[in-house]
GROMACS .gro file of C-alpha atoms in nm:
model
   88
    1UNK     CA    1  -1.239  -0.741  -3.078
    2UNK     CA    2  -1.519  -0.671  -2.814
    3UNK     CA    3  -1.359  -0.927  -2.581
    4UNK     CA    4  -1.014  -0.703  -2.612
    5UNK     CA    5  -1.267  -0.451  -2.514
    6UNK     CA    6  -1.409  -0.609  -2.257
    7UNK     CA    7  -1.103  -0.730  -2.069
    8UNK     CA    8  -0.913  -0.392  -2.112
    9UNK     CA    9  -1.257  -0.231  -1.943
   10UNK     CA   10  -1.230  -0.511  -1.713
   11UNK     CA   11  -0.897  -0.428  -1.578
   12UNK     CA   12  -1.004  -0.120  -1.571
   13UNK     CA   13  -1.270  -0.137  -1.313
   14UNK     CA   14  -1.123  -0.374  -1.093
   15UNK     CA   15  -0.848  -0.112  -1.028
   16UNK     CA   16  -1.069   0.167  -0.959
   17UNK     CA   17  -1.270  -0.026  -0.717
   18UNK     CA   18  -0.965  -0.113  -0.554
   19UNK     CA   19  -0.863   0.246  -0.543
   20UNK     CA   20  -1.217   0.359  -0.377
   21UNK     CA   21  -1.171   0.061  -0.136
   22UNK     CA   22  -0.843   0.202  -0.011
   23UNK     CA   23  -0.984   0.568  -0.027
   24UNK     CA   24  -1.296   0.471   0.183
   25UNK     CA   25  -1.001   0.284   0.447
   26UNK     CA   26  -0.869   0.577   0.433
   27UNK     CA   27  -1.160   0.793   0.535
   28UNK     CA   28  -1.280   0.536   0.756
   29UNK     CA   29  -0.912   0.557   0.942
   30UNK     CA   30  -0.929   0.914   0.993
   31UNK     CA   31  -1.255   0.921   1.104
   32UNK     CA   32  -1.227   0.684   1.359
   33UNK     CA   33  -0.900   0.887   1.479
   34UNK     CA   34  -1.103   1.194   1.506
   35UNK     CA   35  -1.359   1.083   1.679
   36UNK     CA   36  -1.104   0.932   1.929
   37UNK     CA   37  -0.947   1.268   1.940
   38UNK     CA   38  -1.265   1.458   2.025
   39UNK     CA   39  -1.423   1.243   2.264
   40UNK     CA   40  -1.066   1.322   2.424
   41UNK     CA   41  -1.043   1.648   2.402
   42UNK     CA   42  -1.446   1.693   2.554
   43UNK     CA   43  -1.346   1.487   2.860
   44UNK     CA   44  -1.009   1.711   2.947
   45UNK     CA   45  -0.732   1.443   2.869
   46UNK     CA   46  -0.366   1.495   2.816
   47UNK     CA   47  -0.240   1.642   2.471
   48UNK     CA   48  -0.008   1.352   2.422
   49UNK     CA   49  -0.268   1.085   2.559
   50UNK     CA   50  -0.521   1.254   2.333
   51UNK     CA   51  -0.228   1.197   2.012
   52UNK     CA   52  -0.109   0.841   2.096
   53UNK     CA   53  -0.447   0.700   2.126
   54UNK     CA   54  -0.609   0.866   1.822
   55UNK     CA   55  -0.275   0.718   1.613
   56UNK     CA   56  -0.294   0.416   1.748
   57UNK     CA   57  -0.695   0.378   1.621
   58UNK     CA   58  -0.639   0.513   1.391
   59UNK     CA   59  -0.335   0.308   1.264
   60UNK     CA   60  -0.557  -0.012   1.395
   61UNK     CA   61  -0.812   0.074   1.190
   62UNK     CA   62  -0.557   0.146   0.917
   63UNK     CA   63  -0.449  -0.199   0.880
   64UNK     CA   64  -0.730  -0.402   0.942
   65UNK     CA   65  -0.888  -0.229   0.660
   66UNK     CA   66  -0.609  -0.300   0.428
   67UNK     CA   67  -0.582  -0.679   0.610
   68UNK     CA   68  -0.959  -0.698   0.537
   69UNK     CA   69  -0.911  -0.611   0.113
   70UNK     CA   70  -0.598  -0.823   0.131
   71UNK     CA   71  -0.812  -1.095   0.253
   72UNK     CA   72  -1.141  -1.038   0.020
   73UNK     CA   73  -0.874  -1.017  -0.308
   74UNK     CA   74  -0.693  -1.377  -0.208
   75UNK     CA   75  -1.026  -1.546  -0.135
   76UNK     CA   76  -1.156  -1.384  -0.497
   77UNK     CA   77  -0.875  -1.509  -0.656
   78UNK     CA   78  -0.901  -1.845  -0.469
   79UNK     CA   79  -1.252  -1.869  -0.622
   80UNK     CA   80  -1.170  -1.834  -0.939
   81UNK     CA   81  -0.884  -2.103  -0.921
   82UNK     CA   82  -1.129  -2.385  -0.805
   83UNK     CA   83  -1.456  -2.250  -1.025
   84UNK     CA   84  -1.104  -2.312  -1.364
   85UNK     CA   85  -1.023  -2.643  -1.143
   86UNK     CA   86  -1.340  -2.762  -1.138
   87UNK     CA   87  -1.500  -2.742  -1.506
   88UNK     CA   88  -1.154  -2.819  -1.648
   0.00000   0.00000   0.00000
């Protein structure tokens, strides 16, 4: 029974820190995009300058955050294939 319990709670924690990696991406994202934007907007540039460049950090930033979790949950996973590979 408490290793029913302990998977289920498991499961359960793996997907929440998934959740608060992709929240803190997203933070991080919009952050980055602000800052873009406001170092813009204190040196006098264009509106539409200002707009492209803060989506395109911000969409850079986007993706290599969810490139970077991607990449940290295949090489987990990867682990755990060779650690069962290797006592088996």
């Amino acid at each position: 029974m408490e290793r029913i319990i302990e998977a289920r709670v498991a499961i359960r924690a793996e997907a929440a820190a998934l959740r608060w990696r992709f929240r803190l991406i997203l933070i991080e994202s919009a952050g980055m995009a602000a800052l873009v934007l406001g170092a813009g907007a204190a040196l006098h540039q264009p509106i539409g300058l200002l707009l492209r460049a803060g989506a395109m950090v911000g969409g850079a930033c986007l993706l290599s955050g969810l490139l970077l979790i991607a990449l940290s949950g295949l090489t987990g996973h990867f682990a755990a294939r060779y650690r069962r590979w290797r006592n088996s």
